[in-house]
Tab-separated table of C-alpha atoms and ligand atoms in Angstrom:
chain	number	residue	atom	x	y	z
F	1	MET	CA	-2.121	-2.992	14.829
F	2	ASN	CA	-4.342	-3.281	11.776
F	3	HIS	CA	-7.375	-5.205	10.649
F	4	PHE	CA	-5.928	-7.190	7.743
F	5	GLU	CA	-5.701	-10.787	8.889
F	6	LEU	CA	-5.822	-14.328	7.583
F	7	LYS	CA	-9.201	-15.847	8.380
F	8	GLY	CA	-9.894	-19.371	7.163
F	9	GLY	CA	-6.781	-19.257	4.978
F	10	GLU	CA	-7.794	-16.022	3.267
F	11	LEU	CA	-6.565	-12.478	3.794
F	12	THR	CA	-9.459	-10.311	4.940
F	13	CYS	CA	-10.042	-6.665	5.695
F	14	GLU	CA	-12.073	-6.669	8.909
F	15	ASP	CA	-14.788	-9.233	8.045
F	16	VAL	CA	-14.573	-8.964	4.261
F	17	PRO	CA	-12.339	-11.329	2.277
F	18	LEU	CA	-10.123	-9.307	-0.071
F	19	ALA	CA	-10.857	-11.857	-2.805
F	20	ARG	CA	-14.554	-10.927	-2.658
F	21	ILE	CA	-13.733	-7.269	-3.267
F	22	ALA	CA	-11.300	-8.153	-6.061
F	23	GLU	CA	-13.989	-10.257	-7.790
F	24	ALA	CA	-16.625	-7.540	-7.502
F	25	VAL	CA	-14.524	-4.433	-8.201
F	26	GLY	CA	-11.615	-5.833	-10.206
F	27	THR	CA	-7.890	-5.304	-9.669
F	28	PRO	CA	-5.771	-3.377	-8.949
F	29	VAL	CA	-7.851	-1.989	-6.087
F	30	TYR	CA	-7.086	-0.119	-2.877
F	31	VAL	CA	-8.908	-1.402	0.203
F	32	TYR	CA	-9.100	0.586	3.453
F	33	SER	CA	-10.158	-0.504	6.939
F	34	SER	CA	-12.379	1.914	8.869
F	35	ALA	CA	-11.527	0.191	12.150
F	36	THR	CA	-7.795	0.720	11.602
F	37	LEU	CA	-8.228	4.383	10.665
F	38	GLU	CA	-10.377	4.925	13.739
F	39	ARG	CA	-8.029	3.011	15.983
F	40	HIS	CA	-4.931	4.931	14.910
F	41	TYR	CA	-6.599	8.306	15.358
F	42	THR	CA	-7.986	7.336	18.754
F	43	VAL	CA	-4.723	5.827	20.011
F	44	LEU	CA	-2.852	9.011	19.107
F	45	ARG	CA	-5.473	11.288	20.604
F	46	ASP	CA	-5.683	9.273	23.825
F	47	ALA	CA	-1.890	9.218	24.123
F	48	LEU	CA	-1.631	13.003	23.718
F	49	VAL	CA	-4.500	13.741	26.092
F	50	GLY	CA	-3.246	11.102	28.528
F	51	ALA	CA	0.189	12.715	28.595
F	52	GLY	CA	-1.417	15.938	29.808
F	53	LEU	CA	-1.147	17.888	26.557
F	54	GLY	CA	-4.682	19.267	26.856
F	55	GLU	CA	-7.151	18.891	23.989
F	56	PRO	CA	-4.877	18.963	20.948
F	57	LEU	CA	-5.871	19.839	17.402
F	58	ILE	CA	-5.141	16.692	15.403
F	59	ALA	CA	-5.134	17.923	11.831
F	60	TYR	CA	-4.852	14.766	9.720
F	61	ALA	CA	-2.469	15.369	6.787
F	62	VAL	CA	-4.859	15.023	3.850
F	63	LYS	CA	-2.010	14.419	1.408
F	64	ALA	CA	-1.427	10.936	2.876
F	65	ASN	CA	-4.828	9.660	1.796
F	66	SER	CA	-7.240	12.250	0.519
F	67	ASN	CA	-10.240	10.061	-0.229
F	68	VAL	CA	-13.296	11.939	1.049
F	69	ALA	CA	-14.750	8.840	2.740
F	70	VAL	CA	-11.460	8.341	4.600
F	71	LEU	CA	-11.514	12.000	5.633
F	72	ARG	CA	-15.127	11.703	6.755
F	73	THR	CA	-14.307	8.618	8.844
F	74	LEU	CA	-11.685	10.676	10.700
F	75	ALA	CA	-13.723	13.898	10.808
F	76	ARG	CA	-16.493	12.031	12.641
F	77	LEU	CA	-14.017	11.325	15.426
F	78	GLY	CA	-13.159	15.006	15.682
F	79	ALA	CA	-10.103	15.116	13.424
F	80	GLY	CA	-9.142	18.338	11.718
F	81	ALA	CA	-7.223	18.539	8.445
F	82	ASP	CA	-3.770	19.687	7.438
F	83	VAL	CA	-4.102	20.781	3.809
F	84	VAL	CA	-1.647	22.031	1.201
F	85	SER	CA	-3.835	23.180	-1.677
F	86	GLU	CA	-7.272	24.537	-2.507
F	87	GLY	CA	-8.139	21.040	-3.690
F	88	GLU	CA	-7.360	19.603	-0.270
F	89	ILE	CA	-9.366	22.375	1.453
F	90	ARG	CA	-12.305	21.453	-0.766
F	91	ARG	CA	-11.891	17.763	0.061
F	92	ALA	CA	-11.758	18.482	3.805
F	93	LEU	CA	-14.897	20.628	3.592
F	94	ALA	CA	-16.673	17.988	1.487
F	95	ALA	CA	-15.852	15.461	4.211
F	96	GLY	CA	-17.402	17.665	6.890
F	97	VAL	CA	-14.208	18.861	8.571
F	98	PRO	CA	-15.126	22.145	10.293
F	99	PRO	CA	-13.052	25.049	8.891
F	100	GLU	CA	-11.911	25.922	12.393
F	101	ARG	CA	-9.996	22.632	12.418
F	102	ILE	CA	-8.274	23.160	9.062
F	103	VAL	CA	-4.598	24.162	8.961
F	104	PHE	CA	-3.253	25.379	5.597
F	105	SER	CA	0.430	24.475	5.020
F	106	GLY	CA	2.728	24.531	1.991
F	107	VAL	CA	5.683	26.467	0.584
F	108	GLY	CA	3.937	27.966	-2.428
F	109	LYS	CA	0.359	29.051	-1.824
F	110	THR	CA	-1.146	31.238	-4.534
F	111	ALA	CA	-3.072	34.433	-3.808
F	112	GLY	CA	-6.186	32.645	-5.033
F	113	GLU	CA	-5.672	29.757	-2.621
F	114	ILE	CA	-5.049	32.134	0.285
F	115	ALA	CA	-8.241	34.047	-0.522
F	116	PHE	CA	-10.172	30.780	-0.715
F	117	ALA	CA	-8.752	29.687	2.661
F	118	LEU	CA	-9.766	32.991	4.234
F	119	GLU	CA	-13.273	32.820	2.785
F	120	THR	CA	-13.544	29.306	4.165
F	121	GLY	CA	-12.411	30.468	7.606
F	122	VAL	CA	-9.542	28.026	8.154
F	123	CYS	CA	-8.082	28.164	11.652
F	124	GLU	CA	-4.480	28.849	10.689
F	125	ILE	CA	-2.352	29.554	7.650
F	126	ASN	CA	1.159	28.191	8.117
F	127	VAL	CA	3.393	30.826	6.552
F	128	GLU	CA	6.641	29.455	5.173
F	129	SER	CA	8.574	32.569	4.071
F	130	GLU	CA	8.753	36.349	4.337
F	131	PRO	CA	7.216	37.000	0.893
F	132	GLU	CA	4.378	34.670	1.785
F	133	LEU	CA	3.693	36.599	5.002
F	134	HIS	CA	3.362	39.785	2.936
F	135	LEU	CA	1.132	38.031	0.430
F	136	VAL	CA	-1.212	36.720	3.142
F	137	ASN	CA	-1.275	40.201	4.699
F	138	ALA	CA	-2.146	41.830	1.372
F	139	VAL	CA	-4.813	39.293	0.398
F	140	ALA	CA	-6.447	39.449	3.820
F	141	GLN	CA	-6.423	43.250	3.918
F	142	ALA	CA	-8.017	43.426	0.481
F	143	MET	CA	-10.780	41.188	1.840
F	144	GLY	CA	-11.105	43.215	5.043
F	145	ARG	CA	-9.919	40.216	7.063
F	146	ARG	CA	-7.191	39.463	9.528
F	147	ALA	CA	-5.653	36.054	8.869
F	148	ALA	CA	-4.559	33.839	11.755
F	149	VAL	CA	-1.045	32.738	10.825
F	150	ALA	CA	1.608	30.457	12.256
F	151	ILE	CA	5.223	30.803	11.194
F	152	ARG	CA	6.738	27.569	9.847
F	153	VAL	CA	10.170	27.119	11.321
F	154	ASN	CA	12.941	25.085	9.775
F	155	PRO	CA	14.729	23.939	12.943
F	156	ASP	CA	17.737	22.551	11.041
F	157	VAL	CA	17.466	19.009	12.372
F	158	GLU	CA	18.277	15.840	10.435
F	159	ALA	CA	15.228	13.600	10.733
F	160	GLY	CA	16.843	10.489	9.265
F	161	GLY	CA	15.089	8.356	6.681
F	162	HIS	CA	14.876	9.005	2.963
F	163	ALA	CA	16.376	12.288	1.698
F	164	LYS	CA	13.333	12.977	-0.506
F	165	ILE	CA	11.043	13.191	2.517
F	166	SER	CA	13.329	15.029	4.950
F	167	THR	CA	12.089	18.588	5.439
F	168	GLY	CA	13.736	20.016	8.547
F	169	LYS	CA	17.318	20.686	7.446
F	170	ALA	CA	18.437	24.226	6.702
F	171	ASP	CA	19.002	23.353	3.037
F	172	ASN	CA	15.440	22.029	2.573
F	173	LYS	CA	12.947	24.421	0.989
F	174	PHE	CA	10.613	24.495	3.988
F	175	GLY	CA	10.087	27.280	6.501
F	176	VAL	CA	12.300	30.009	7.890
F	177	SER	CA	15.206	29.868	10.318
F	178	LEU	CA	14.610	30.275	14.040
F	179	SER	CA	15.998	33.812	14.109
F	180	GLN	CA	14.011	34.810	11.019
F	181	ALA	CA	10.894	33.336	12.624
F	182	GLU	CA	11.342	35.546	15.661
F	183	ARG	CA	11.631	38.652	13.492
F	184	LEU	CA	8.715	37.699	11.222
F	185	TYR	CA	6.497	36.957	14.211
F	186	ALA	CA	7.144	40.395	15.655
F	187	ASN	CA	6.558	42.014	12.237
F	188	ALA	CA	3.354	40.052	11.763
F	189	ALA	CA	2.001	41.347	15.077
F	190	ASN	CA	2.110	44.855	13.574
F	191	MET	CA	0.445	43.987	10.265
F	192	ALA	CA	-3.207	44.868	9.715
F	193	GLY	CA	-4.007	41.759	7.663
F	194	VAL	CA	-2.481	39.052	9.826
F	195	ARG	CA	-2.552	37.943	13.429
F	196	PRO	CA	0.267	35.619	14.486
F	197	VAL	CA	-1.209	32.828	16.593
F	198	GLY	CA	1.644	30.378	16.751
F	199	VAL	CA	4.664	28.628	15.341
F	200	THR	CA	4.921	25.330	13.521
F	201	CYS	CA	7.514	22.798	12.370
F	202	HIS	CA	7.566	19.517	10.472
F	203	ILE	CA	10.955	17.866	10.008
F	204	GLY	CA	10.217	14.850	7.824
F	205	SER	CA	8.222	11.694	7.366
F	206	GLN	CA	8.574	8.042	8.400
F	207	ILE	CA	10.646	9.117	11.401
F	208	THR	CA	11.528	6.080	13.509
F	209	ASP	CA	13.658	7.721	16.176
F	210	LEU	CA	12.403	10.200	18.775
F	211	ALA	CA	15.756	11.988	19.110
F	212	PRO	CA	15.459	14.331	16.087
F	213	LEU	CA	11.853	15.155	16.977
F	214	GLU	CA	12.917	15.902	20.550
F	215	ALA	CA	15.736	18.145	19.318
F	216	ALA	CA	13.358	20.068	17.043
F	217	PHE	CA	10.633	20.369	19.676
F	218	GLY	CA	13.144	21.667	22.230
F	219	LYS	CA	14.071	24.445	19.806
F	220	MET	CA	10.388	25.225	19.247
F	221	ARG	CA	9.756	25.476	22.966
F	222	ALA	CA	12.673	27.874	23.376
F	223	LEU	CA	11.283	29.954	20.505
F	224	VAL	CA	7.838	30.160	22.124
F	225	GLU	CA	9.491	31.317	25.332
F	226	ARG	CA	11.546	33.964	23.537
F	227	LEU	CA	8.483	35.292	21.720
F	228	ARG	CA	6.503	35.457	24.935
F	229	ALA	CA	9.391	37.185	26.677
F	230	GLU	CA	9.145	39.869	23.989
F	231	GLY	CA	5.505	40.340	24.948
F	232	LEU	CA	4.112	38.535	21.898
F	233	ALA	CA	1.086	36.259	22.311
F	234	VAL	CA	1.565	32.632	21.268
F	235	GLU	CA	-1.603	30.524	21.398
F	236	ARG	CA	-0.705	27.444	19.401
F	237	LEU	CA	2.337	25.254	18.848
F	238	ASP	CA	1.950	23.018	15.805
F	239	LEU	CA	4.415	20.125	15.917
F	240	GLY	CA	3.654	18.760	12.450
F	241	GLY	CA	3.509	15.082	11.557
F	242	GLY	CA	6.219	12.622	10.662
F	243	LEU	CA	5.860	9.815	13.183
F	244	GLY	CA	6.647	6.612	11.288
F	245	ALA	CA	4.325	3.704	10.651
F	246	PRO	CA	5.393	0.094	11.165
F	247	TYR	CA	6.273	-1.226	7.701
F	248	PHE	CA	6.997	-4.953	7.924
F	249	ASN	CA	10.745	-5.737	8.087
F	250	GLN	CA	11.679	-2.069	8.590
F	251	PRO	CA	12.833	-0.103	11.650
F	252	THR	CA	10.077	0.052	14.260
F	253	PRO	CA	8.763	3.548	14.989
F	254	PRO	CA	8.136	4.801	18.512
F	255	THR	CA	4.640	4.190	19.860
F	256	PRO	CA	2.199	7.116	20.106
F	257	GLY	CA	2.559	6.742	23.889
F	258	ASP	CA	6.339	7.226	23.753
F	259	TYR	CA	5.906	10.141	21.345
F	260	ALA	CA	3.364	11.841	23.636
F	261	ALA	CA	5.479	11.244	26.749
F	262	MET	CA	8.517	12.794	25.052
F	263	ILE	CA	6.480	15.878	24.086
F	264	ALA	CA	5.063	16.218	27.594
F	265	ARG	CA	8.631	16.099	28.934
F	266	VAL	CA	9.958	18.681	26.473
F	267	MET	CA	6.994	21.012	26.976
F	268	ALA	CA	6.667	20.628	30.776
F	269	GLY	CA	5.605	23.867	32.417
F	270	LEU	CA	4.607	25.616	29.180
F	271	THR	CA	1.075	26.857	29.786
F	272	ASP	CA	-1.804	28.483	27.890
F	273	LEU	CA	-0.858	26.757	24.686
F	274	GLN	CA	-2.846	24.533	22.363
F	275	PHE	CA	-0.793	21.801	20.714
F	276	ALA	CA	-1.504	20.908	17.122
F	277	PHE	CA	-0.353	17.859	15.161
F	278	GLU	CA	-0.396	16.957	11.483
F	279	PRO	CA	-0.129	13.171	11.345
F	280	GLY	CA	-0.693	11.452	8.013
F	281	ARG	CA	1.134	8.187	7.609
F	282	MET	CA	0.761	6.871	11.152
F	283	ILE	CA	-3.010	7.084	10.757
F	284	ALA	CA	-3.482	5.880	7.184
F	285	ALA	CA	-0.551	3.650	6.178
F	286	ASN	CA	-1.537	0.411	7.866
F	287	ALA	CA	-5.205	1.092	7.196
F	288	GLY	CA	-4.856	0.278	3.505
F	289	VAL	CA	-3.631	-2.349	1.061
F	290	LEU	CA	-3.322	-2.465	-2.691
F	291	VAL	CA	-4.679	-5.725	-4.092
F	292	ALA	CA	-3.287	-6.871	-7.430
F	293	ARG	CA	-3.544	-9.970	-9.578
F	294	VAL	CA	-0.638	-12.032	-10.895
F	295	LEU	CA	-0.772	-11.824	-14.702
F	296	HIS	CA	1.983	-14.326	-15.234
F	297	ILE	CA	5.340	-15.550	-14.040
F	298	ASN	CA	8.225	-15.053	-16.413
F	299	GLN	CA	10.836	-17.635	-15.525
F	300	ARG	CA	14.256	-16.899	-17.073
F	301	PRO	CA	16.702	-19.686	-17.915
F	302	ASP	CA	19.260	-18.065	-15.557
F	303	GLY	CA	16.838	-18.636	-12.691
F	304	ARG	CA	15.488	-15.098	-12.315
F	305	ARG	CA	11.743	-15.130	-11.843
F	306	PHE	CA	9.570	-12.091	-12.636
F	307	LEU	CA	6.170	-11.915	-11.010
F	308	VAL	CA	4.219	-9.685	-13.405
F	309	LEU	CA	1.257	-8.005	-11.723
F	310	ASP	CA	-1.642	-5.941	-13.025
F	311	ALA	CA	-0.590	-3.149	-10.598
F	312	ALA	CA	2.239	-0.823	-11.546
F	313	MET	CA	4.245	2.174	-10.414
F	314	ASN	CA	1.391	4.464	-11.474
F	315	ASP	CA	-0.764	2.777	-8.794
F	316	LEU	CA	1.874	2.606	-6.040
F	317	LEU	CA	4.814	4.906	-6.693
F	318	ARG	CA	6.663	4.560	-3.387
F	319	PRO	CA	9.013	1.672	-4.311
F	320	ALA	CA	10.104	3.413	-7.543
F	321	MET	CA	10.365	6.848	-5.966
F	322	TYR	CA	11.862	6.122	-2.543
F	323	ASP	CA	12.993	2.469	-2.806
F	324	ALA	CA	10.247	1.890	-0.267
F	325	TYR	CA	9.637	-1.576	1.133
F	326	HIS	CA	6.061	-2.884	1.128
F	327	ASP	CA	5.301	-6.326	2.460
F	328	ILE	CA	3.667	-8.435	-0.274
F	329	ARG	CA	1.304	-11.163	0.835
F	330	PRO	CA	-0.634	-13.718	-1.168
F	331	VAL	CA	-4.346	-13.240	-0.510
F	332	ALA	CA	-4.810	-17.030	-0.330
F	333	PRO	CA	-1.371	-18.363	0.614
F	334	ARG	CA	-0.398	-21.806	-0.718
F	335	GLU	CA	1.713	-24.290	1.184
F	336	GLY	CA	5.280	-24.619	-0.044
F	337	ASP	CA	8.814	-23.289	0.094
F	338	LEU	CA	9.628	-19.613	-0.236
F	339	ALA	CA	11.357	-18.615	-3.477
F	340	PRO	CA	12.818	-15.307	-4.721
F	341	TYR	CA	10.776	-13.192	-7.129
F	342	ASP	CA	11.288	-9.845	-8.826
F	343	VAL	CA	7.854	-8.270	-8.502
F	344	VAL	CA	7.085	-5.934	-11.401
F	345	GLY	CA	4.249	-4.079	-13.085
F	346	PRO	CA	3.372	-3.787	-16.775
F	347	ILE	CA	4.732	-0.248	-17.301
F	348	CYS	CA	7.392	0.217	-19.944
F	349	GLU	CA	10.343	1.144	-17.772
F	350	THR	CA	12.627	-0.794	-15.480
F	351	GLY	CA	11.731	1.563	-12.631
F	352	ASP	CA	8.378	-0.206	-12.561
F	353	THR	CA	9.827	-2.792	-10.193
F	354	PHE	CA	8.272	-3.122	-6.747
F	355	THR	CA	11.061	-5.256	-5.338
F	356	ARG	CA	13.826	-7.669	-6.350
F	357	ASP	CA	14.629	-11.096	-4.954
F	358	ARG	CA	11.704	-11.013	-2.549
F	359	LEU	CA	11.096	-14.384	-0.924
F	360	LEU	CA	7.474	-15.328	-1.459
F	361	PRO	CA	5.412	-18.492	-1.078
F	362	PRO	CA	4.356	-20.329	-4.250
F	363	LEU	CA	2.283	-18.186	-6.629
F	364	GLU	CA	0.528	-18.843	-9.912
F	365	ALA	CA	-0.996	-16.728	-12.645
F	366	GLY	CA	-4.424	-15.522	-11.502
F	367	ASP	CA	-3.498	-15.384	-7.796
F	368	LEU	CA	-4.141	-12.241	-5.804
F	369	VAL	CA	-1.455	-10.476	-3.775
F	370	ALA	CA	-1.738	-7.555	-1.374
F	371	PHE	CA	0.789	-4.769	-0.927
F	372	MET	CA	0.555	-4.024	2.776
F	373	THR	CA	0.869	-0.627	4.469
F	374	ALA	CA	-0.311	1.097	1.293
F	375	GLY	CA	-3.002	3.305	2.827
F	376	ALA	CA	-0.734	6.373	2.999
F	377	TYR	CA	0.859	7.940	-0.087
F	378	GLY	CA	-0.546	5.101	-2.196
F	379	ALA	CA	-3.704	6.104	-4.095
F	380	ALA	CA	-2.907	9.728	-3.251
F	381	MET	CA	0.238	9.562	-5.414
F	382	SER	CA	-1.228	7.465	-8.216
F	383	SER	CA	-1.405	8.646	-11.804
F	384	GLU	CA	-2.619	7.529	-15.197
F	385	TYR	CA	0.892	7.012	-16.591
F	386	ASN	CA	0.797	4.674	-19.597
F	387	SER	CA	-2.904	5.653	-19.810
F	388	ARG	CA	-3.781	3.192	-17.114
F	389	LEU	CA	-7.023	3.933	-15.280
F	390	LEU	CA	-6.742	5.079	-11.649
F	391	ALA	CA	-7.241	2.137	-9.299
F	392	PRO	CA	-10.568	2.247	-7.460
F	393	GLU	CA	-10.765	2.663	-3.691
F	394	VAL	CA	-12.939	0.591	-1.355
F	395	LEU	CA	-13.724	1.317	2.286
F	396	VAL	CA	-14.564	-1.596	4.578
F	397	LYS	CA	-16.513	-1.380	7.808
F	398	GLY	CA	-17.082	-4.669	9.618
F	399	ALA	CA	-18.797	-6.988	7.168
F	400	ASP	CA	-19.734	-4.160	4.765
F	401	TYR	CA	-17.797	-2.457	2.058
F	402	ALA	CA	-18.394	0.496	-0.245
F	403	VAL	CA	-16.649	1.584	-3.416
F	404	VAL	CA	-15.597	5.093	-2.404
F	405	ARG	CA	-13.855	5.899	-5.682
F	406	PRO	CA	-14.996	3.833	-8.642
F	407	ARG	CA	-12.623	2.869	-11.399
F	408	PRO	CA	-13.092	5.438	-14.169
F	409	THR	CA	-13.953	4.267	-17.657
F	410	TYR	CA	-11.791	4.799	-20.726
F	411	ASP	CA	-14.519	7.139	-21.963
F	412	ASP	CA	-14.110	9.222	-18.759
F	413	MET	CA	-10.391	9.381	-19.431
F	414	LEU	CA	-10.758	10.486	-23.038
F	415	ALA	CA	-13.630	12.883	-22.309
F	416	ARG	CA	-11.279	15.117	-20.311
F	417	GLU	CA	-9.345	16.030	-23.427
F	418	ARG	CA	-10.147	18.173	-26.471
F	419	THR	CA	-8.661	18.282	-29.871
F	420	ALA	CA	-7.154	21.570	-31.157
F	421	PRO	CA	-9.259	23.500	-33.744
F	422	TRP	CA	-6.621	23.011	-36.467
F	423	LEU	CA	-6.519	19.224	-36.134
N	501	LLP	N1	2.682	18.218	7.726
N	501	LLP	C1	3.438	18.663	6.715
N	501	LLP	C2	3.708	20.103	6.618
N	501	LLP	C3	3.964	17.767	5.777
N	501	LLP	O1	4.741	18.214	4.788
N	501	LLP	C4	3.679	16.374	5.891
N	501	LLP	C5	4.202	15.412	4.930
N	501	LLP	C6	2.873	15.959	6.959
N	501	LLP	C7	2.396	16.897	7.863
N	501	LLP	C8	2.499	14.522	7.176
N	501	LLP	O2	3.612	13.730	7.434
N	501	LLP	P1	3.435	12.212	7.896
N	501	LLP	O3	2.820	12.211	9.258
N	501	LLP	O4	2.543	11.551	6.914
N	501	LLP	O5	4.797	11.653	7.874
N	501	LLP	N2	5.215	10.754	-0.255
N	501	LLP	C9	6.152	10.421	0.804
N	501	LLP	C10	5.869	11.174	2.076
N	501	LLP	C11	5.858	12.666	1.904
N	501	LLP	C12	5.531	13.440	3.156
N	501	LLP	C13	5.388	14.880	2.875
N	501	LLP	N3	4.952	15.701	3.957
N	501	LLP	C14	6.157	8.913	1.009
N	501	LLP	O6	5.403	8.214	0.344
N	501	LLP	O7	6.947	8.410	1.812
C-alpha cells in the first residue's frame, strides 16, 4: 500500500497534489511520502516481532534512497542503517542513526573507510573476503580496537530476477563460501583486532519468491549450528535484504508476514540470537515517484508515437540499466482511449527510453506524468549525464511538503570544476 492516490481527479501524495509541487519546485522532481515510508518500516517490524523473532535490528539499506530526510524519517522509528561506504556512514550519522545500529557492508572497503567505521563505533562490519578480514584486523589493532565483524556468506542460491542484481550465486563477487566462512570465523576468533559476532548473507534484490530465500536461510542456520558446535559464539544472524516491492504489472512479492513466518519456521528452536535485516527497496520503492512534464509528442507517419519527457535516464536509470518496468500515470488523467507510446527522455542515446508501446490515456504537451515505485534506486542512482542538473527531492507529510534536496544551479555545477594551470 502507498499514499499516492487520485483525489478529485488529480494524483496526490498524501494530501498534497503532485501538480502543486511540480509548479513550485519544477520538473523533473522526486516526491516521497513519509506515511508510506513509515508504514513499510512498521509493517516489516511488526511482522518480524509478531513471528517471534525477538527485537530485530532493521538496518535500512541506505543505497536504496540515501536522502538524509528519508533516513531521519526511518531513524525516528528506530531503524538502523546498512551502509556500503564512508559517505553512507556519514549520511546515516547526519540523519541521527545511532552508530550501534549501523552495519557496514560491501566487497571493497578501504582501510580509511574501515578506520572511519571503527571511530564511529558501528555495530558490525560485514567482512566479505579473507584479505578483508586481515585488513580489518590490522586497522583495528593499529587503533587499539577490536572490531565486531560478521562474515558475509555466499550461499550459492539463485535468487531469480535480473542478473545484474543477483548476488548469492557462487560466481557473484559477494562473500565467501560456507566452508570458507566456517574457517574464517574460527580464525577471526583468535585475532586480536576482530571479534566475530555473526554471519550474514544477501542473495539479491527484487526477490518475489520465498523459495530461494528459504534455501539460503536454511544454509545459514546450519552454519550457525556448526559454528556453535565448535564452541564459537554467534550473537547475530544478518539475513540481508532483497524482499521485492510490488511494481505494477510485475510478479507480486511475498508479504512481510509471509516472509517473517518463513523465517520463524526455518529458525525455529535457534536461541540467543539477534536477527538483523537490511531491507531497502521494500521500504522505499513505493514511497516515491518521479514527476516529469511532457515536452512534446513526436508522432511519426508510420504510427509510432514518442512521448518526450523532461526526465531522462540520468534521473531514473532503472529502465535503461535493468529493463525495469515503472508504471507511468498521468497526474491529471484525461478521459479517452488508451494508445501506445514510446516514452523517452531528451538524452542523446537510444538507451534513454523508459518504455516502448506503453498503453497510456490521452496526453498533451505540458501534461505531468508520474513514474511510480521510484522511491528506491531512483534519485540514489541519478547522475548529471548530459550536464543535466540532479532532480530535486521533496518529502511530503500529510498536507505539508519540504524540499529536502533542492535542484542545484548551473553555477553550482560549474563551481565544482577547475581549469588546469596551462589552459
Ligand atoms: N544488503 C546488501 C548487502 C545489498 O547489497 C543490498 C542491495 C541490500 C541489502 C538491499 O537490497 P533490497 O532490499 O533493496 O533489495 N540498483 C538495483 C538494486 C541493487 C541492489 C543492490 N544491493 C535496482 O535498481 O534494481
